[in-house]
Each structure stands twice: as C-alpha cells, then as structure tokens.
C-alpha cells in the first residue's frame, strides 16, 4: 500500500510517499524559516500564501523522488488540524483534489497523532499501554494510549508550548528563529546557574505552564547587563528549567498510568539534553524511551502517511473534509 502524505499545518510544506508502514520512499520538507525569522515567529498570513506558491512543487518532488507515479498511489493522507487554518486549508484542498481526481481514499489526520506515529516509522509500536510526551512549537501534551489502543490527552500546556517558549526566549536573547536549536547551542557554552521559577500545578494535574518561566527570563534580562556570558548562562538555565518541568510531569504521569514504553516526539524532541533526561527517567521505570531521528521530529508528510498506513484513521469523503484549527485527539 502506497500513501502520499501532505502536511501544511504551520510553516512547513511537506509531502511524502510511504509504503508498507515504515518504508519512506520520499519525504520532502520545504521550510519557511527564512521568511518568518525576521519576525521571531510564524506570521500566519505569510505562511498560507507561501504554501499556496510551493505545495505543487513539493508534491511533485515527493512523487519524483519516490519513483512512483501518481496513478500508483493507493490513498492520500493530509493533516486536517490542529494548526493555522489558512495553512491547513492549502494542504487539505490540494489533497482533496488529488483524491477526487485519482478516485482514491482520503484520510484526514490529526497532526498530534501524526507526531506520535513518527516514532513508529523508526521503532515498532510498543504493546499498549504506553505514554507519549509530545513537545512542539504549538503543543505540549502528555498522551496515554490505553489497552484499547485509544490515545487520550492526560496533560497539556495551559499557556505557551515548550517550543514556543524556546522561540520567545531566543528572541529575547537576540538569537535566531526557530529558537530551539540556537538555545541548545548557546546552553552548551553556558552554566545553568540562574534559578528560574518553575510552574507547579497545585491541583495535582498533569498540565504544563511555561509563561511564568518566560517572564522570569524577561525580568532577569531587564535587571542584568546583557553580555555574551549572560546569554549563554540564561540559555542553559532556561533549558534546564524547561526540561525539569517536562521530566517532572512525565514522571508523575508514569506514577499514575500504566506504560510499557515512553515515547518522545515533536520538534523539541530534537533537543539532545531533553532526550537524555527522558531516557534517564524511562530507565528509572525500567522502560524503553523511543523517539524519532531529528528529521522526523519536525513537521513532515511521512508522519501523516504513517497514521493512515497504521489503520488509525478512517477514510473521509474528499468533498467533506474541512480544517479544524483546534482539533483535539480522539483516536
Ligand atoms: O513540531 P514542530 O516542527 O512544529 C510544530 O508542530 O510546532 O516544532 C517546532 C519547534 C520550534 O518551536 C523549535 O524551536 C523547536 O521545535 N525545536 C527545538 C529544537 N529544535 C526544534 N527546541 C529545543 N531544542 C531543539 N534542538
Ligand atoms: Zn508539529
């Protein structure tokens, strides 16, 4: 079975051809970082306009690199939410047209479930139940896949996503966009000697909060002369606080929910100290810690195709599918 997956939920336009659950024949990712870097964050209107310009070429490149013709594609899969509505609609309209023209099934895929399935492009899916920490620019969630193989959200951020906090702190520090890789690099040169406050959920929930940490960084920068040394120390201290919050809530989730494995996914899963900290946490519970390689952590079409190939989505009518910017996890 050959699936063409299309992803345009934010600022990456991606298309991939995936066969037989794991074989990635192509995975073309067109990043718009060069457009949004001057603003320190994604500008939705610019993102959708650029998707409109590029989607045709990205899909054509994915088909060409895969070596298969459009007529041999068995099904189409596209991210239908959550995300930026203008961006989502470009990918959805394109995928609808292809499915209608080829008279093949169309699958509307939840972006968050897609990130989770990026792990299964690299590792066998563990036996349920298992726990997933999803950390990206738009989302920070703890997902639990139960014995019934249904995935439910058991914790989510109440304000900023972890990746968003990395991006905003990088902007404050005058580093580039996206901020995550810049913070990680500068953090390696600094010392985590500044004690930034971490959010505590007094109601005992498994939710996250990163806006207080971001504000603490802002005040620290206002009150201290910004030197190269300070930038490196702030990066290291912020990254440490952020990782500690993620590890703490994930540990609490492991105390409360049964799991055979711990999964880590989303763009922030590229962060090496986070991978190390989560691996240590999993080891304390004698669990494997599974994460995708960096190229599959960020938004990509292969993870979207993977959900359809795993039989975790039902086909929809090409004429009915709509985008939902706030789509929740249902499966
Ligand atoms: O999953 P993704 O590509 O897009 C969303 O669905 O949001 O994640 C992008 C986010 C950005 O906020 C970026 O700064 C962050 O992932 N990121 C990182 C690293 N690489 C990317 N955060 C921390 N450390 C990294 N090495
Ligand atoms: Zn994403």
Tab-separated table of C-alpha atoms and ligand atoms in Angstrom:
chain	number	residue	atom	x	y	z
A	1	UNK	CA	0.000	0.000	0.000
A	2	UNK	CA	1.413	3.395	-1.062
A	3	UNK	CA	0.250	6.530	0.748
A	4	UNK	CA	1.023	10.121	-0.196
A	5	UNK	CA	1.043	12.239	2.997
A	6	UNK	CA	0.701	16.021	2.941
A	7	UNK	CA	1.436	18.338	5.892
A	8	UNK	CA	0.912	22.124	5.865
A	9	UNK	CA	-0.415	22.832	9.367
A	10	UNK	CA	2.102	25.562	10.203
A	11	UNK	CA	5.102	26.896	8.291
A	12	UNK	CA	6.495	23.708	6.727
A	13	UNK	CA	5.081	22.370	3.466
A	14	UNK	CA	5.849	18.685	3.266
A	15	UNK	CA	4.846	15.736	1.130
A	16	UNK	CA	5.981	12.133	1.438
A	17	UNK	CA	5.375	8.775	-0.179
A	18	UNK	CA	5.415	5.943	2.357
A	19	UNK	CA	4.936	2.237	1.673
A	20	UNK	CA	4.118	-0.648	3.968
A	21	UNK	CA	4.075	1.254	7.273
A	22	UNK	CA	7.793	2.014	7.500
A	23	UNK	CA	9.364	2.442	4.077
A	24	UNK	CA	9.812	6.154	3.400
A	25	UNK	CA	10.280	6.477	-0.370
A	26	UNK	CA	10.439	10.263	-0.168
A	27	UNK	CA	9.851	12.972	2.442
A	28	UNK	CA	10.254	16.481	1.001
A	29	UNK	CA	10.174	19.296	3.576
A	30	UNK	CA	10.077	22.904	2.443
A	31	UNK	CA	10.790	25.153	5.424
A	32	UNK	CA	9.707	28.792	5.551
A	33	UNK	CA	12.140	29.691	8.349
A	34	UNK	CA	13.847	32.252	6.082
A	35	UNK	CA	10.545	34.161	5.820
A	36	UNK	CA	9.487	34.094	9.475
A	37	UNK	CA	12.935	34.515	11.094
A	38	UNK	CA	12.771	38.316	10.753
A	39	UNK	CA	9.609	38.314	12.899
A	40	UNK	CA	10.829	35.801	15.523
A	41	UNK	CA	7.715	33.661	14.972
A	42	UNK	CA	5.339	32.396	12.304
A	43	UNK	CA	3.177	35.032	10.553
A	44	UNK	CA	0.028	33.063	9.594
A	45	UNK	CA	-0.892	35.099	6.514
A	46	UNK	CA	2.609	34.818	5.059
A	47	UNK	CA	2.674	31.083	5.823
A	48	UNK	CA	-0.515	30.279	3.896
A	49	UNK	CA	0.484	32.427	0.916
A	50	UNK	CA	3.843	30.669	0.713
A	51	UNK	CA	2.157	27.246	0.981
A	52	UNK	CA	-0.007	28.192	-1.988
A	53	UNK	CA	3.101	29.020	-4.011
A	54	UNK	CA	5.050	25.895	-3.035
A	55	UNK	CA	2.645	22.988	-2.490
A	56	UNK	CA	2.552	21.962	-6.153
A	57	UNK	CA	6.348	21.720	-6.396
A	58	UNK	CA	6.679	19.939	-3.043
A	59	UNK	CA	4.183	17.213	-4.009
A	60	UNK	CA	5.751	16.865	-7.483
A	61	UNK	CA	9.202	16.487	-5.876
A	62	UNK	CA	7.914	13.848	-3.438
A	63	UNK	CA	6.432	11.802	-6.290
A	64	UNK	CA	9.552	12.195	-8.428
A	65	UNK	CA	11.953	11.228	-5.637
A	66	UNK	CA	9.835	8.208	-4.681
A	67	UNK	CA	9.987	6.905	-8.239
A	68	UNK	CA	6.260	6.115	-8.265
A	69	UNK	CA	3.654	7.753	-10.454
A	70	UNK	CA	0.535	9.470	-9.157
A	71	UNK	CA	-1.609	6.663	-10.598
A	72	UNK	CA	0.063	4.071	-8.337
A	73	UNK	CA	-0.751	5.935	-5.083
A	74	UNK	CA	-3.367	3.897	-3.162
A	75	UNK	CA	-4.509	6.621	-0.747
A	76	UNK	CA	-3.919	10.237	0.253
A	77	UNK	CA	-3.479	11.498	3.816
A	78	UNK	CA	-3.463	15.127	4.909
A	79	UNK	CA	-3.242	16.991	8.217
A	80	UNK	CA	-6.678	18.480	8.962
A	81	UNK	CA	-5.868	20.015	12.386
A	82	UNK	CA	-4.841	21.361	14.771
A	83	UNK	CA	-2.890	24.203	13.165
A	84	UNK	CA	-3.213	27.538	11.388
A	85	UNK	CA	-6.460	27.476	9.433
A	86	UNK	CA	-5.081	29.217	6.324
A	87	UNK	CA	-2.106	26.836	6.212
A	88	UNK	CA	-4.249	23.750	6.856
A	89	UNK	CA	-6.655	24.640	4.053
A	90	UNK	CA	-3.938	24.740	1.384
A	91	UNK	CA	-2.854	21.154	2.101
A	92	UNK	CA	-6.448	19.956	2.520
A	93	UNK	CA	-7.649	21.462	-0.778
A	94	UNK	CA	-4.651	20.025	-2.582
A	95	UNK	CA	-5.112	16.536	-1.113
A	96	UNK	CA	-8.870	16.629	-1.771
A	97	UNK	CA	-8.259	17.452	-5.419
A	98	UNK	CA	-5.770	14.617	-5.824
A	99	UNK	CA	-8.040	12.078	-4.106
A	100	UNK	CA	-11.043	13.180	-6.171
A	101	UNK	CA	-9.096	13.173	-9.433
A	102	UNK	CA	-7.477	9.760	-8.758
A	103	UNK	CA	-10.665	8.339	-7.209
A	104	UNK	CA	-8.703	7.051	-4.210
A	105	UNK	CA	-9.441	7.245	-0.466
A	106	UNK	CA	-8.586	10.376	1.506
A	107	UNK	CA	-7.609	10.332	5.190
A	108	UNK	CA	-7.826	13.431	7.395
A	109	UNK	CA	-5.098	13.149	10.021
A	110	UNK	CA	-4.729	14.750	13.448
A	111	UNK	CA	-1.327	16.482	13.465
A	112	UNK	CA	-0.587	15.393	17.054
A	113	UNK	CA	-1.291	11.734	16.299
A	114	UNK	CA	0.985	12.226	13.281
A	115	UNK	CA	3.866	13.367	15.531
A	116	UNK	CA	3.350	10.250	17.672
A	117	UNK	CA	3.409	7.990	14.615
A	118	UNK	CA	6.745	9.486	13.533
A	119	UNK	CA	8.160	7.298	16.323
A	120	UNK	CA	6.739	4.174	14.639
A	121	UNK	CA	8.499	4.970	11.364
A	122	UNK	CA	11.679	4.158	13.273
A	123	UNK	CA	10.603	1.698	16.015
A	124	UNK	CA	7.925	-0.989	16.277
A	125	UNK	CA	4.842	0.339	18.038
A	126	UNK	CA	5.100	-0.887	21.653
A	127	UNK	CA	2.365	-3.006	23.170
A	128	UNK	CA	-0.304	-0.782	24.730
A	129	UNK	CA	-0.493	0.882	27.186
A	130	UNK	CA	2.227	3.461	26.578
A	131	UNK	CA	2.893	7.135	27.354
A	132	UNK	CA	3.905	9.871	24.896
A	133	UNK	CA	5.389	13.286	25.629
A	134	UNK	CA	4.641	15.494	22.631
A	135	UNK	CA	6.648	18.721	22.607
A	136	UNK	CA	6.456	21.062	19.644
A	137	UNK	CA	6.168	24.740	18.763
A	138	UNK	CA	2.385	24.684	19.078
A	139	UNK	CA	1.720	21.891	21.586
A	140	UNK	CA	2.999	20.333	24.769
A	141	UNK	CA	0.932	17.322	25.771
A	142	UNK	CA	1.075	14.039	27.611
A	143	UNK	CA	-0.797	11.359	25.675
A	144	UNK	CA	-1.749	7.969	27.046
A	145	UNK	CA	-2.541	5.112	24.694
A	146	UNK	CA	-4.629	2.622	26.656
A	147	UNK	CA	-5.185	-1.133	26.401
A	148	UNK	CA	-7.975	-0.328	23.923
A	149	UNK	CA	-5.305	1.398	21.748
A	150	UNK	CA	-7.210	4.664	22.044
A	151	UNK	CA	-4.963	7.687	22.642
A	152	UNK	CA	-6.183	10.241	25.161
A	153	UNK	CA	-4.729	13.556	26.331
A	154	UNK	CA	-3.911	13.389	30.058
A	155	UNK	CA	-1.998	16.681	30.316
A	156	UNK	CA	-1.463	19.755	28.168
A	157	UNK	CA	0.032	23.201	28.431
A	158	UNK	CA	-2.191	25.882	29.909
A	159	UNK	CA	-0.351	28.680	28.095
A	160	UNK	CA	2.777	28.528	25.924
A	161	UNK	CA	4.027	25.344	24.309
A	162	UNK	CA	7.590	24.340	25.223
A	163	UNK	CA	8.847	25.080	21.675
A	164	UNK	CA	7.102	28.445	21.746
A	165	UNK	CA	8.947	29.255	24.997
A	166	UNK	CA	12.270	28.279	23.364
A	167	UNK	CA	11.412	30.550	20.404
A	168	UNK	CA	10.371	33.516	22.578
A	169	UNK	CA	13.374	33.262	24.899
A	170	UNK	CA	15.669	33.018	21.857
A	171	UNK	CA	14.103	36.215	20.534
A	172	UNK	CA	14.724	37.966	23.900
A	173	UNK	CA	18.345	36.832	23.742
A	174	UNK	CA	18.758	38.109	20.179
A	175	UNK	CA	19.266	34.591	18.813
A	176	UNK	CA	17.720	33.341	15.554
A	177	UNK	CA	14.433	31.634	14.690
A	178	UNK	CA	13.438	28.890	15.286
A	179	UNK	CA	14.915	29.373	18.720
A	180	UNK	CA	15.265	25.787	19.936
A	181	UNK	CA	18.488	24.844	18.137
A	182	UNK	CA	20.051	28.259	18.984
A	183	UNK	CA	19.213	27.931	22.689
A	184	UNK	CA	20.568	24.380	22.757
A	185	UNK	CA	23.830	25.532	21.167
A	186	UNK	CA	24.332	28.538	23.461
A	187	UNK	CA	23.256	26.489	26.518
A	188	UNK	CA	26.132	24.070	25.861
A	189	UNK	CA	28.523	27.044	26.270
A	190	UNK	CA	26.924	28.329	29.482
A	191	UNK	CA	26.246	27.278	33.072
A	192	UNK	CA	22.760	26.686	34.471
A	193	UNK	CA	23.441	28.903	37.497
A	194	UNK	CA	20.304	31.075	37.371
A	195	UNK	CA	17.353	29.652	39.288
A	196	UNK	CA	14.269	30.474	37.184
A	197	UNK	CA	10.926	29.664	38.779
A	198	UNK	CA	9.156	26.540	37.514
A	199	UNK	CA	5.384	26.221	37.368
A	200	UNK	CA	3.843	23.941	39.987
A	201	UNK	CA	0.382	22.550	39.397
A	202	UNK	CA	-1.174	22.920	42.844
A	203	UNK	CA	-4.269	20.986	41.726
A	204	UNK	CA	-2.064	17.944	41.056
A	205	UNK	CA	-2.900	17.919	37.334
A	206	UNK	CA	-0.516	16.712	34.658
A	207	UNK	CA	-0.705	20.041	32.797
A	208	UNK	CA	2.251	22.264	31.928
A	209	UNK	CA	2.837	26.011	32.066
A	210	UNK	CA	5.784	27.870	30.548
A	211	UNK	CA	4.671	31.501	30.506
A	212	UNK	CA	5.967	32.183	34.058
A	213	UNK	CA	9.389	30.802	33.124
A	214	UNK	CA	9.448	33.001	30.021
A	215	UNK	CA	8.555	36.079	32.107
A	216	UNK	CA	11.236	35.205	34.681
A	217	UNK	CA	13.806	35.237	31.853
A	218	UNK	CA	12.484	38.617	30.668
A	219	UNK	CA	12.858	40.175	34.158
A	220	UNK	CA	16.335	38.699	34.585
A	221	UNK	CA	17.423	40.270	31.281
A	222	UNK	CA	15.963	43.633	32.308
A	223	UNK	CA	17.814	43.604	35.611
A	224	UNK	CA	21.241	42.457	34.408
A	225	UNK	CA	23.704	43.770	31.815
A	226	UNK	CA	23.405	41.505	28.774
A	227	UNK	CA	26.810	40.066	27.994
A	228	UNK	CA	27.766	37.079	25.868
A	229	UNK	CA	28.379	35.153	29.103
A	230	UNK	CA	24.936	36.040	30.450
A	231	UNK	CA	23.247	34.932	27.205
A	232	UNK	CA	24.887	31.509	27.442
A	233	UNK	CA	24.016	31.175	31.165
A	234	UNK	CA	20.401	32.265	30.606
A	235	UNK	CA	20.094	29.779	27.717
A	236	UNK	CA	21.485	26.975	29.905
A	237	UNK	CA	19.330	27.909	32.919
A	238	UNK	CA	16.143	28.284	30.863
A	239	UNK	CA	16.729	24.993	29.041
A	240	UNK	CA	17.360	23.210	32.361
A	241	UNK	CA	14.170	24.612	33.922
A	242	UNK	CA	12.121	23.697	30.870
A	243	UNK	CA	13.461	20.134	30.763
A	244	UNK	CA	12.939	19.722	34.518
A	245	UNK	CA	9.269	20.706	34.163
A	246	UNK	CA	8.794	18.258	31.289
A	247	UNK	CA	10.535	15.451	33.181
A	248	UNK	CA	8.646	16.152	36.415
A	249	UNK	CA	5.186	15.979	34.831
A	250	UNK	CA	6.133	12.950	32.708
A	251	UNK	CA	7.354	11.179	35.862
A	252	UNK	CA	4.089	11.968	37.615
A	253	UNK	CA	2.191	10.566	34.630
A	254	UNK	CA	4.257	7.357	34.805
A	255	UNK	CA	3.324	7.087	38.513
A	256	UNK	CA	-0.364	7.316	37.661
A	257	UNK	CA	-0.734	5.493	34.341
A	258	UNK	CA	0.476	2.027	33.301
A	259	UNK	CA	3.026	2.068	30.452
A	260	UNK	CA	5.291	-0.369	28.621
A	261	UNK	CA	7.271	2.424	26.939
A	262	UNK	CA	7.875	6.167	26.994
A	263	UNK	CA	7.701	7.993	23.650
A	264	UNK	CA	9.070	11.467	22.898
A	265	UNK	CA	8.085	13.367	19.743
A	266	UNK	CA	7.572	16.835	18.179
A	267	UNK	CA	10.139	19.431	17.123
A	268	UNK	CA	11.534	19.966	20.659
A	269	UNK	CA	12.349	16.233	20.746
A	270	UNK	CA	15.414	17.209	18.633
A	271	UNK	CA	16.896	18.621	21.850
A	272	UNK	CA	19.687	16.306	22.996
A	273	UNK	CA	19.630	17.168	26.741
A	274	UNK	CA	15.844	16.548	26.710
A	275	UNK	CA	16.330	13.159	25.017
A	276	UNK	CA	18.950	12.273	27.628
A	277	UNK	CA	16.785	13.395	30.572
A	278	UNK	CA	13.729	11.500	29.286
A	279	UNK	CA	15.842	8.388	28.665
A	280	UNK	CA	17.098	8.546	32.273
A	281	UNK	CA	13.531	8.946	33.516
A	282	UNK	CA	12.353	5.948	31.457
A	283	UNK	CA	15.285	3.897	32.761
A	284	UNK	CA	14.174	4.607	36.355
A	285	UNK	CA	10.864	2.921	35.456
A	286	UNK	CA	12.694	0.164	33.515
A	287	UNK	CA	11.016	1.323	30.294
A	288	UNK	CA	12.434	1.892	26.812
A	289	UNK	CA	12.465	5.534	25.684
A	290	UNK	CA	11.629	5.789	21.980
A	291	UNK	CA	11.997	8.876	19.792
A	292	UNK	CA	12.322	9.572	16.075
A	293	UNK	CA	15.516	10.809	14.399
A	294	UNK	CA	15.642	14.650	14.206
A	295	UNK	CA	14.443	14.768	10.556
A	296	UNK	CA	11.178	13.055	11.632
A	297	UNK	CA	10.696	15.106	14.847
A	298	UNK	CA	9.759	18.287	12.992
A	299	UNK	CA	6.615	18.577	10.865
A	300	UNK	CA	6.740	16.229	7.877
A	301	UNK	CA	4.471	14.379	5.462
A	302	UNK	CA	5.791	10.893	6.302
A	303	UNK	CA	4.284	11.001	9.820
A	304	UNK	CA	0.905	11.910	8.296
A	305	UNK	CA	1.051	8.989	5.857
A	306	UNK	CA	2.152	6.714	8.732
A	307	UNK	CA	-1.147	7.202	10.602
A	308	UNK	CA	-3.166	6.122	7.550
A	309	UNK	CA	-0.844	3.152	6.951
A	310	UNK	CA	-1.242	2.039	10.583
A	311	UNK	CA	-5.011	1.870	10.091
A	312	UNK	CA	-5.527	4.515	12.782
A	313	UNK	CA	-7.784	6.794	10.735
A	314	UNK	CA	-10.948	6.245	8.724
A	315	UNK	CA	-11.179	7.424	5.113
A	316	UNK	CA	-13.320	10.523	4.581
A	317	UNK	CA	-15.071	11.876	1.513
A	318	UNK	CA	-12.786	14.233	-0.444
A	319	UNK	CA	-15.669	16.647	-0.728
A	320	UNK	CA	-16.390	16.769	3.012
A	321	UNK	CA	-13.031	17.196	4.726
A	322	UNK	CA	-12.554	20.538	6.473
A	323	UNK	CA	-9.752	22.017	8.555
A	324	UNK	CA	-10.144	22.354	12.324
A	325	UNK	CA	-7.540	24.658	13.951
A	326	UNK	CA	-8.479	23.319	17.408
A	327	UNK	CA	-8.840	19.629	16.570
A	328	UNK	CA	-8.497	17.503	19.718
A	329	UNK	CA	-7.193	13.972	19.975
A	330	UNK	CA	-9.926	11.405	19.511
A	331	UNK	CA	-8.106	8.294	18.360
B	1	LIG	O1	6.985	20.028	15.628
B	1	LIG	P1	7.482	21.298	15.061
B	1	LIG	O2	8.361	21.244	13.836
B	1	LIG	O3	6.312	22.262	14.708
B	1	LIG	C1	5.119	22.332	15.421
B	1	LIG	O4	4.240	21.472	15.223
B	1	LIG	O5	5.046	23.269	16.239
B	1	LIG	O6	8.270	22.042	16.257
B	1	LIG	C2	8.930	23.264	16.064
B	1	LIG	C3	9.502	23.692	17.401
B	1	LIG	C4	10.052	25.107	17.396
B	1	LIG	O7	9.473	25.821	18.476
B	1	LIG	C5	11.543	24.908	17.598
B	1	LIG	O8	12.183	25.970	18.299
B	1	LIG	C6	11.580	23.622	18.397
B	1	LIG	O9	10.572	22.821	17.805
B	1	LIG	N1	12.893	22.960	18.318
B	1	LIG	C7	13.706	22.783	19.369
B	1	LIG	C8	14.889	22.190	18.860
B	1	LIG	N2	14.746	22.022	17.514
B	1	LIG	C9	13.497	22.499	17.190
B	1	LIG	N3	13.542	23.070	20.670
B	1	LIG	C10	14.559	22.786	21.513
B	1	LIG	N4	15.740	22.246	21.093
B	1	LIG	C11	15.943	21.932	19.793
B	1	LIG	N5	17.106	21.396	19.403
B	2	LIG	ZN1	4.080	19.779	14.632
